[in-house]
Structures are given as C-alpha cells and as structure tokens.
C-alpha cells in the first residue's frame, strides 16, 4: 500500500512523482478539468481539451469546482465521483481494469482518499489548510 500525504497549501514535492502510478493519480486528480455550469457555460481547466477530436477525452478532475467545501457526506460523495471520472482514462487506455475510490473525513481540514487500482491500494491524505 502506498501512503501519500499532500499539503494543498504548498507546491507539490517532486518525490510524489517517483512512483509512476502515484504520479498518474496525482496528476489526474489535481489538474483542473474544464467544467460546465448549470447554464452550459464552460470554464476553467485544461484548455487543451478544446482541441481534442474525441469529445469524451478530457483531462483532469472537477474537484476544483467545490472550492474548499466542508467534508460533509455529500461533498465526500461528489469527490468520489469526480475522482473516479478523473481516473477513468486508466481503464480506457488499458492501464488498469478496475478502479475503486473512497473519500473520508480525516479531520483537521484533511480529506482522506483510498484509491484501489486492480487491487493495489493507494491512500492519500489531503491537507486543505485554512
């Protein structure tokens, strides 16, 4: 099991990218995906998605749209959905066959994530700071 702690108030350490799967997870979850609001307007995120010929091929995660919300049950469920969608490319590209994501309140302005990729467990602790 890989255990990773990320302080979102600081620049990421290069050590995060030593393990290729941890690097894939971190980049997938913390690069901003372009998002559509309830009125159909697109904003934020990776501009390169506008250039792809495959409409469904989008990069990054929409977790940035939550804008530091409190770890309620609804927020954690949304994080799981956003993270699962951000990691879907690993299945689409044949890197893994199965993805599981569980978000939980780790206390003290922290969110915990357990990500299981084909049985390999990655536990992330995200410190959002104040």
CSV table of N, CA and C in Angstrom, one decimal:
chain,number,residue,atom,x,y,z
A,1,UNK,N,0.9,-1.2,0.0
A,1,UNK,CA,0.0,0.0,0.0
A,1,UNK,C,0.9,1.2,0.0
A,2,UNK,N,0.6,2.1,-0.9
A,2,UNK,CA,1.3,3.4,-1.0
A,2,UNK,C,0.5,4.4,-0.2
A,3,UNK,N,1.2,5.1,0.8
A,3,UNK,CA,0.5,6.1,1.6
A,3,UNK,C,1.2,7.5,1.2
A,4,UNK,N,0.4,8.4,0.8
A,4,UNK,CA,0.9,9.7,0.3
A,4,UNK,C,0.1,10.8,1.1
A,5,UNK,N,0.9,11.8,1.6
A,5,UNK,CA,0.3,13.0,2.2
A,5,UNK,C,0.6,14.2,1.4
A,6,UNK,N,-0.4,15.0,1.0
A,6,UNK,CA,-0.3,16.1,0.2
A,6,UNK,C,-0.8,17.4,0.9
A,7,UNK,N,0.1,18.4,1.0
A,7,UNK,CA,-0.4,19.6,1.6
A,7,UNK,C,-0.7,20.5,0.4
A,8,UNK,N,-2.0,20.8,0.3
A,8,UNK,CA,-2.5,21.5,-0.9
A,8,UNK,C,-2.2,23.0,-0.8
A,9,UNK,N,-1.7,23.4,0.4
A,9,UNK,CA,-1.3,24.9,0.5
A,9,UNK,C,0.2,25.1,0.1
A,10,UNK,N,0.9,24.0,-0.3
A,10,UNK,CA,2.3,24.1,-0.7
A,10,UNK,C,2.5,23.5,-2.1
A,11,UNK,N,3.5,24.0,-2.8
A,11,UNK,CA,3.8,23.3,-4.1
A,11,UNK,C,4.1,21.8,-3.8
A,12,UNK,N,3.7,21.0,-4.8
A,12,UNK,CA,4.0,19.5,-4.6
A,12,UNK,C,5.4,19.2,-4.6
A,13,UNK,N,5.8,18.2,-3.8
A,13,UNK,CA,7.2,17.7,-3.8
A,13,UNK,C,7.4,16.8,-5.0
A,14,UNK,N,8.6,16.9,-5.5
A,14,UNK,CA,8.9,16.0,-6.7
A,14,UNK,C,8.9,14.6,-6.3
A,15,UNK,N,9.1,14.2,-5.1
A,15,UNK,CA,9.0,12.8,-4.6
A,15,UNK,C,7.7,12.2,-4.9
A,16,UNK,N,6.6,13.0,-5.1
A,16,UNK,CA,5.3,12.5,-5.4
A,16,UNK,C,5.3,11.7,-6.8
A,17,UNK,N,6.3,12.1,-7.6
A,17,UNK,CA,6.3,11.6,-9.0
A,17,UNK,C,7.3,10.5,-9.2
A,18,UNK,N,7.9,9.9,-8.1
A,18,UNK,CA,8.8,8.9,-8.2
A,18,UNK,C,8.1,7.5,-8.6
A,19,UNK,N,7.0,7.3,-8.1
A,19,UNK,CA,6.2,6.1,-8.5
A,19,UNK,C,5.3,6.5,-9.6
A,20,UNK,N,5.3,5.8,-10.7
A,20,UNK,CA,4.5,6.2,-11.9
A,20,UNK,C,3.0,6.1,-11.6
A,21,UNK,N,2.5,5.2,-10.8
A,21,UNK,CA,1.1,5.1,-10.6
A,21,UNK,C,0.7,6.2,-9.6
A,22,UNK,N,1.5,6.6,-8.6
A,22,UNK,CA,1.2,7.7,-7.8
A,22,UNK,C,1.2,9.0,-8.6
A,23,UNK,N,2.2,9.1,-9.5
A,23,UNK,CA,2.2,10.3,-10.4
A,23,UNK,C,1.0,10.4,-11.2
A,24,UNK,N,0.5,9.3,-11.8
A,24,UNK,CA,-0.7,9.3,-12.6
A,24,UNK,C,-1.9,9.7,-11.8
A,25,UNK,N,-2.0,9.2,-10.6
A,25,UNK,CA,-3.1,9.6,-9.7
A,25,UNK,C,-3.1,11.0,-9.4
A,26,UNK,N,-1.9,11.5,-8.9
A,26,UNK,CA,-1.8,12.9,-8.5
A,26,UNK,C,-2.1,13.9,-9.7
A,27,UNK,N,-1.5,13.6,-10.8
A,27,UNK,CA,-1.8,14.5,-12.0
A,27,UNK,C,-3.2,14.4,-12.4
A,28,UNK,N,-3.8,13.2,-12.4
A,28,UNK,CA,-5.2,13.1,-12.8
A,28,UNK,C,-6.2,13.8,-11.8
A,29,UNK,N,-5.9,13.8,-10.5
A,29,UNK,CA,-6.8,14.4,-9.5
A,29,UNK,C,-6.5,15.9,-9.3
A,30,UNK,N,-5.3,16.4,-9.6
A,30,UNK,CA,-5.0,17.8,-9.3
A,30,UNK,C,-4.7,18.7,-10.5
A,31,UNK,N,-5.0,18.2,-11.6
A,31,UNK,CA,-5.0,19.1,-12.8
A,31,UNK,C,-6.5,19.4,-13.0
A,32,UNK,N,-6.8,20.6,-13.3
A,32,UNK,CA,-8.2,21.0,-13.3
A,32,UNK,C,-8.9,20.7,-14.7
A,33,UNK,N,-9.9,19.9,-14.6
A,33,UNK,CA,-10.7,19.6,-15.8
A,33,UNK,C,-11.7,20.8,-16.1
A,34,UNK,N,-11.8,21.0,-17.4
A,34,UNK,CA,-12.8,22.1,-17.8
A,34,UNK,C,-14.2,21.6,-17.3
A,35,UNK,N,-14.9,22.5,-16.8
A,35,UNK,CA,-16.2,22.2,-16.2
A,35,UNK,C,-17.3,23.0,-16.9
A,36,UNK,N,-18.5,22.4,-16.9
A,36,UNK,CA,-19.7,23.1,-17.4
A,36,UNK,C,-20.7,23.4,-16.3
A,37,UNK,N,-21.1,24.7,-16.2
A,37,UNK,CA,-22.1,25.0,-15.2
A,37,UNK,C,-23.5,24.7,-15.6
A,38,UNK,N,-24.4,24.9,-14.7
A,38,UNK,CA,-25.9,24.6,-14.9
A,38,UNK,C,-26.5,25.3,-16.2
A,39,UNK,N,-25.8,26.3,-16.6
A,39,UNK,CA,-26.3,27.1,-17.8
A,39,UNK,C,-25.6,26.6,-19.1
A,40,UNK,N,-24.7,25.6,-19.0
A,40,UNK,CA,-24.0,25.1,-20.2
A,40,UNK,C,-22.7,25.9,-20.5
A,41,UNK,N,-22.3,26.9,-19.7
A,41,UNK,CA,-21.1,27.6,-19.9
A,41,UNK,C,-19.9,26.8,-19.5
A,42,UNK,N,-18.8,26.9,-20.2
A,42,UNK,CA,-17.6,26.1,-19.9
A,42,UNK,C,-16.6,27.1,-19.3
A,43,UNK,N,-15.9,26.6,-18.3
A,43,UNK,CA,-14.9,27.5,-17.7
A,43,UNK,C,-13.8,26.7,-17.0
A,44,UNK,N,-12.7,27.3,-16.7
A,44,UNK,CA,-11.5,26.8,-16.0
A,44,UNK,C,-11.0,25.5,-16.7
A,45,UNK,N,-10.0,24.9,-16.1
A,45,UNK,CA,-9.5,23.7,-16.5
A,45,UNK,C,-8.5,23.7,-17.7
A,46,UNK,N,-8.2,22.6,-18.2
A,46,UNK,CA,-7.2,22.4,-19.2
A,46,UNK,C,-7.7,22.8,-20.6
A,47,UNK,N,-7.1,23.8,-21.1
A,47,UNK,CA,-7.6,24.4,-22.4
A,47,UNK,C,-7.4,23.4,-23.5
A,48,UNK,N,-6.4,22.5,-23.4
A,48,UNK,CA,-6.2,21.5,-24.5
A,48,UNK,C,-7.3,20.6,-24.8
A,49,UNK,N,-8.3,20.5,-23.8
A,49,UNK,CA,-9.4,19.6,-24.1
A,49,UNK,C,-10.3,20.2,-25.2
A,50,UNK,N,-10.2,21.5,-25.4
A,50,UNK,CA,-11.0,22.1,-26.5
A,50,UNK,C,-10.5,21.7,-27.9
A,51,UNK,N,-9.2,21.2,-27.9
A,51,UNK,CA,-8.6,20.8,-29.2
A,51,UNK,C,-8.7,19.4,-29.6
A,52,UNK,N,-9.2,18.5,-28.7
A,52,UNK,CA,-9.3,17.1,-29.0
A,52,UNK,C,-10.4,16.8,-30.0
A,53,UNK,N,-10.1,15.8,-30.8
A,53,UNK,CA,-11.1,15.3,-31.7
A,53,UNK,C,-12.1,14.3,-31.1
A,54,UNK,N,-11.7,13.8,-29.9
A,54,UNK,CA,-12.6,12.9,-29.2
A,54,UNK,C,-13.3,13.6,-28.1
A,55,UNK,N,-14.6,13.9,-28.3
A,55,UNK,CA,-15.4,14.7,-27.3
A,55,UNK,C,-15.3,14.2,-25.9
A,56,UNK,N,-15.2,12.9,-25.7
A,56,UNK,CA,-15.2,12.3,-24.3
A,56,UNK,C,-13.8,12.3,-23.7
A,57,UNK,N,-12.8,12.7,-24.5
A,57,UNK,CA,-11.4,12.6,-24.0
A,57,UNK,C,-11.1,13.9,-23.3
A,58,UNK,N,-11.2,14.0,-21.9
A,58,UNK,CA,-11.0,15.2,-21.1
A,58,UNK,C,-9.9,14.8,-20.1
A,59,UNK,N,-9.1,15.8,-19.7
A,59,UNK,CA,-8.0,15.6,-18.8
A,59,UNK,C,-8.4,16.3,-17.4
A,60,UNK,N,-7.9,15.7,-16.4
A,60,UNK,CA,-8.0,16.3,-15.0
A,60,UNK,C,-9.3,16.0,-14.3
A,61,UNK,N,-9.5,16.8,-13.2
A,61,UNK,CA,-10.6,16.5,-12.3
A,61,UNK,C,-11.4,17.8,-12.0
A,62,UNK,N,-12.7,17.6,-11.8
A,62,UNK,CA,-13.5,18.7,-11.5
A,62,UNK,C,-13.6,19.1,-10.0
A,63,UNK,N,-12.7,18.5,-9.2
A,63,UNK,CA,-12.7,18.7,-7.7
A,63,UNK,C,-12.5,20.2,-7.4
A,64,UNK,N,-11.9,21.0,-8.3
A,64,UNK,CA,-11.6,22.4,-8.1
A,64,UNK,C,-13.0,23.2,-8.0
A,65,UNK,N,-14.0,22.7,-8.6
A,65,UNK,CA,-15.3,23.4,-8.6
A,65,UNK,C,-15.9,23.4,-7.2
A,66,UNK,N,-15.5,22.6,-6.3
A,66,UNK,CA,-16.0,22.5,-5.0
A,66,UNK,C,-15.5,23.6,-4.1
A,67,UNK,N,-14.4,24.3,-4.5
A,67,UNK,CA,-13.9,25.5,-3.8
A,67,UNK,C,-13.8,25.3,-2.3
A,68,UNK,N,-13.1,24.3,-1.8
A,68,UNK,CA,-12.8,24.1,-0.4
A,68,UNK,C,-14.1,24.0,0.5
A,69,UNK,N,-15.0,23.1,0.1
A,69,UNK,CA,-16.1,22.8,0.9
A,69,UNK,C,-15.8,22.0,2.1
A,70,UNK,N,-16.7,22.0,3.1
A,70,UNK,CA,-16.5,21.2,4.3
A,70,UNK,C,-16.8,19.7,4.0
A,71,UNK,N,-16.1,18.8,4.7
A,71,UNK,CA,-16.2,17.4,4.4
A,71,UNK,C,-17.6,16.8,4.9
A,72,UNK,N,-18.6,17.2,4.2
A,72,UNK,CA,-19.9,16.6,4.5
A,72,UNK,C,-20.1,15.3,3.7
A,73,UNK,N,-21.1,14.5,4.0
A,73,UNK,CA,-21.3,13.2,3.3
A,73,UNK,C,-21.5,13.5,1.8
A,74,UNK,N,-22.2,14.6,1.5
A,74,UNK,CA,-22.5,15.0,0.1
A,74,UNK,C,-21.2,15.4,-0.6
A,75,UNK,N,-20.4,16.2,0.1
A,75,UNK,CA,-19.1,16.6,-0.5
A,75,UNK,C,-18.2,15.4,-0.8
A,76,UNK,N,-18.1,14.5,0.2
A,76,UNK,CA,-17.3,13.3,0.0
A,76,UNK,C,-17.8,12.4,-1.2
A,77,UNK,N,-19.1,12.3,-1.3
A,77,UNK,CA,-19.7,11.6,-2.4
A,77,UNK,C,-19.3,12.2,-3.8
A,78,UNK,N,-19.4,13.5,-3.8
A,78,UNK,CA,-19.0,14.3,-5.0
A,78,UNK,C,-17.5,14.1,-5.4
A,79,UNK,N,-16.7,14.1,-4.3
A,79,UNK,CA,-15.3,13.9,-4.5
A,79,UNK,C,-15.0,12.5,-5.1
A,80,UNK,N,-15.7,11.5,-4.6
A,80,UNK,CA,-15.5,10.2,-5.1
A,80,UNK,C,-15.9,10.1,-6.6
A,81,UNK,N,-17.0,10.8,-6.9
A,81,UNK,CA,-17.5,10.8,-8.3
A,81,UNK,C,-16.5,11.5,-9.2
A,82,UNK,N,-16.0,12.7,-8.8
A,82,UNK,CA,-15.1,13.4,-9.6
A,82,UNK,C,-13.8,12.7,-9.8
A,83,UNK,N,-13.3,12.1,-8.7
A,83,UNK,CA,-12.0,11.3,-8.7
A,83,UNK,C,-12.1,10.1,-9.6
A,84,UNK,N,-13.2,9.4,-9.5
A,84,UNK,CA,-13.4,8.2,-10.4
A,84,UNK,C,-13.4,8.6,-11.8
A,85,UNK,N,-14.1,9.7,-12.2
A,85,UNK,CA,-14.1,10.2,-13.5
A,85,UNK,C,-12.7,10.6,-14.0
A,86,UNK,N,-12.0,11.3,-13.1
A,86,UNK,CA,-10.6,11.7,-13.5
A,86,UNK,C,-9.7,10.5,-13.7
A,87,UNK,N,-9.9,9.4,-13.1
A,87,UNK,CA,-9.1,8.2,-13.2
A,87,UNK,C,-9.6,7.3,-14.3
A,88,UNK,N,-10.7,7.5,-14.9
A,88,UNK,CA,-11.3,6.7,-15.9
A,88,UNK,C,-10.4,6.4,-17.1
A,89,UNK,N,-9.5,7.4,-17.4
A,89,UNK,CA,-8.6,7.2,-18.5
A,89,UNK,C,-7.7,6.0,-18.3
A,90,UNK,N,-7.4,5.6,-17.0
A,90,UNK,CA,-6.6,4.4,-16.8
A,90,UNK,C,-7.2,3.2,-17.3
A,91,UNK,N,-8.5,3.1,-17.2
A,91,UNK,CA,-9.3,2.0,-17.7
A,91,UNK,C,-9.4,2.1,-19.3
A,92,UNK,N,-9.7,3.3,-19.7
A,92,UNK,CA,-9.9,3.5,-21.2
A,92,UNK,C,-8.6,3.2,-22.0
A,93,UNK,N,-7.5,3.5,-21.4
A,93,UNK,CA,-6.2,3.3,-22.0
A,93,UNK,C,-5.6,1.9,-21.7
A,94,UNK,N,-6.3,1.1,-21.0
A,94,UNK,CA,-5.8,-0.3,-20.7
A,94,UNK,C,-4.7,-0.4,-19.7
A,95,UNK,N,-4.6,0.6,-18.8
A,95,UNK,CA,-3.5,0.6,-17.8
A,95,UNK,C,-4.0,-0.3,-16.6
A,96,UNK,N,-5.3,-0.1,-16.2
A,96,UNK,CA,-5.9,-1.0,-15.2
A,96,UNK,C,-7.3,-1.4,-15.7
A,97,UNK,N,-7.8,-2.4,-15.0
A,97,UNK,CA,-9.1,-2.9,-15.3
A,97,UNK,C,-10.2,-2.5,-14.4
A,98,UNK,N,-9.8,-2.1,-13.1
A,98,UNK,CA,-10.8,-1.8,-12.1
A,98,UNK,C,-10.3,-0.6,-11.2
A,99,UNK,N,-11.2,0.3,-10.9
A,99,UNK,CA,-10.9,1.5,-10.1
A,99,UNK,C,-12.0,1.5,-9.0
A,100,UNK,N,-11.5,1.7,-7.7
A,100,UNK,CA,-12.4,2.0,-6.6
A,100,UNK,C,-11.9,3.2,-5.9
A,101,UNK,N,-12.8,4.1,-5.5
A,101,UNK,CA,-12.5,5.3,-4.8
A,101,UNK,C,-13.4,5.5,-3.6
A,102,UNK,N,-12.7,5.8,-2.4
A,102,UNK,CA,-13.5,6.1,-1.2
A,102,UNK,C,-12.9,7.3,-0.6
A,103,UNK,N,-13.7,8.3,-0.4
A,103,UNK,CA,-13.3,9.6,0.3
A,103,UNK,C,-13.8,9.6,1.7
A,104,UNK,N,-13.0,10.1,2.7
A,104,UNK,CA,-13.5,10.2,4.0
A,104,UNK,C,-12.9,11.4,4.7
A,105,UNK,N,-13.5,11.8,5.8
A,105,UNK,CA,-13.1,13.0,6.5
A,105,UNK,C,-12.0,12.5,7.4
A,106,UNK,N,-10.7,13.1,7.2
A,106,UNK,CA,-9.6,12.7,8.0
A,106,UNK,C,-9.4,13.7,9.2
A,107,UNK,N,-10.3,14.6,9.3
A,107,UNK,CA,-10.2,15.6,10.4
A,107,UNK,C,-9.1,16.7,10.2
A,108,UNK,N,-9.2,17.8,11.0
A,108,UNK,CA,-8.3,18.9,10.9
A,108,UNK,C,-8.0,19.4,9.5
A,109,UNK,N,-9.1,19.7,8.8
A,109,UNK,CA,-9.0,20.3,7.4
A,109,UNK,C,-8.4,19.3,6.4
A,110,UNK,N,-8.5,18.0,6.7
A,110,UNK,CA,-8.0,17.0,5.8
A,110,UNK,C,-9.1,16.1,5.3
A,111,UNK,N,-8.9,15.7,4.0
A,111,UNK,CA,-9.7,14.7,3.4
A,111,UNK,C,-8.8,13.5,3.1
A,112,UNK,N,-9.4,12.3,3.4
A,112,UNK,CA,-8.6,11.1,3.0
A,112,UNK,C,-9.2,10.4,1.8
A,113,UNK,N,-8.4,9.8,1.0
A,113,UNK,CA,-8.8,9.1,-0.2
A,113,UNK,C,-8.2,7.7,-0.2
A,114,UNK,N,-9.0,6.7,-0.4
A,114,UNK,CA,-8.4,5.4,-0.7
A,114,UNK,C,-8.8,5.1,-2.1
A,115,UNK,N,-7.7,4.8,-2.9
A,115,UNK,CA,-7.9,4.5,-4.3
A,115,UNK,C,-7.3,3.1,-4.5
A,116,UNK,N,-8.1,2.3,-5.1
A,116,UNK,CA,-7.7,0.9,-5.4
A,116,UNK,C,-7.7,0.7,-6.9
A,117,UNK,N,-6.5,0.4,-7.4
A,117,UNK,CA,-6.4,0.1,-8.8
A,117,UNK,C,-6.0,-1.3,-9.0
A,118,UNK,N,-6.9,-2.1,-9.6
A,118,UNK,CA,-6.6,-3.6,-9.7
A,118,UNK,C,-6.1,-4.2,-8.5
A,119,UNK,N,-6.6,-3.9,-7.3
A,119,UNK,CA,-6.2,-4.4,-6.1
A,119,UNK,C,-5.1,-3.7,-5.4
A,120,UNK,N,-4.3,-2.9,-6.0
A,120,UNK,CA,-3.3,-2.1,-5.4
A,120,UNK,C,-3.9,-0.9,-4.7
A,121,UNK,N,-3.6,-0.7,-3.4
A,121,UNK,CA,-4.2,0.3,-2.6
A,121,UNK,C,-3.2,1.5,-2.5
A,122,UNK,N,-3.8,2.7,-2.8
A,122,UNK,CA,-3.1,4.0,-2.6
A,122,UNK,C,-4.0,4.8,-1.6
A,123,UNK,N,-3.4,5.2,-0.5
A,123,UNK,CA,-4.1,6.1,0.4
A,123,UNK,C,-3.5,7.5,0.4
A,124,UNK,N,-4.3,8.5,0.2
A,124,UNK,CA,-3.9,9.8,0.1
A,124,UNK,C,-4.5,10.6,1.2
A,125,UNK,N,-3.8,11.5,1.9
A,125,UNK,CA,-4.3,12.4,2.9
A,125,UNK,C,-4.1,13.8,2.3
A,126,UNK,N,-5.1,14.5,2.1
A,126,UNK,CA,-5.1,15.9,1.5
A,126,UNK,C,-5.3,16.9,2.6
A,127,UNK,N,-4.3,17.7,2.9
A,127,UNK,CA,-4.4,18.8,3.8
A,127,UNK,C,-4.8,20.1,3.1
A,128,UNK,N,-6.0,20.6,3.3
A,128,UNK,CA,-6.5,21.8,2.6
A,128,UNK,C,-6.1,23.0,3.3
A,129,UNK,N,-5.6,22.9,4.6
A,129,UNK,CA,-5.2,24.1,5.3
A,129,UNK,C,-6.3,25.1,5.6
A,130,UNK,N,-6.0,26.2,6.2
A,130,UNK,CA,-7.1,27.2,6.4
A,130,UNK,C,-6.7,28.5,5.8
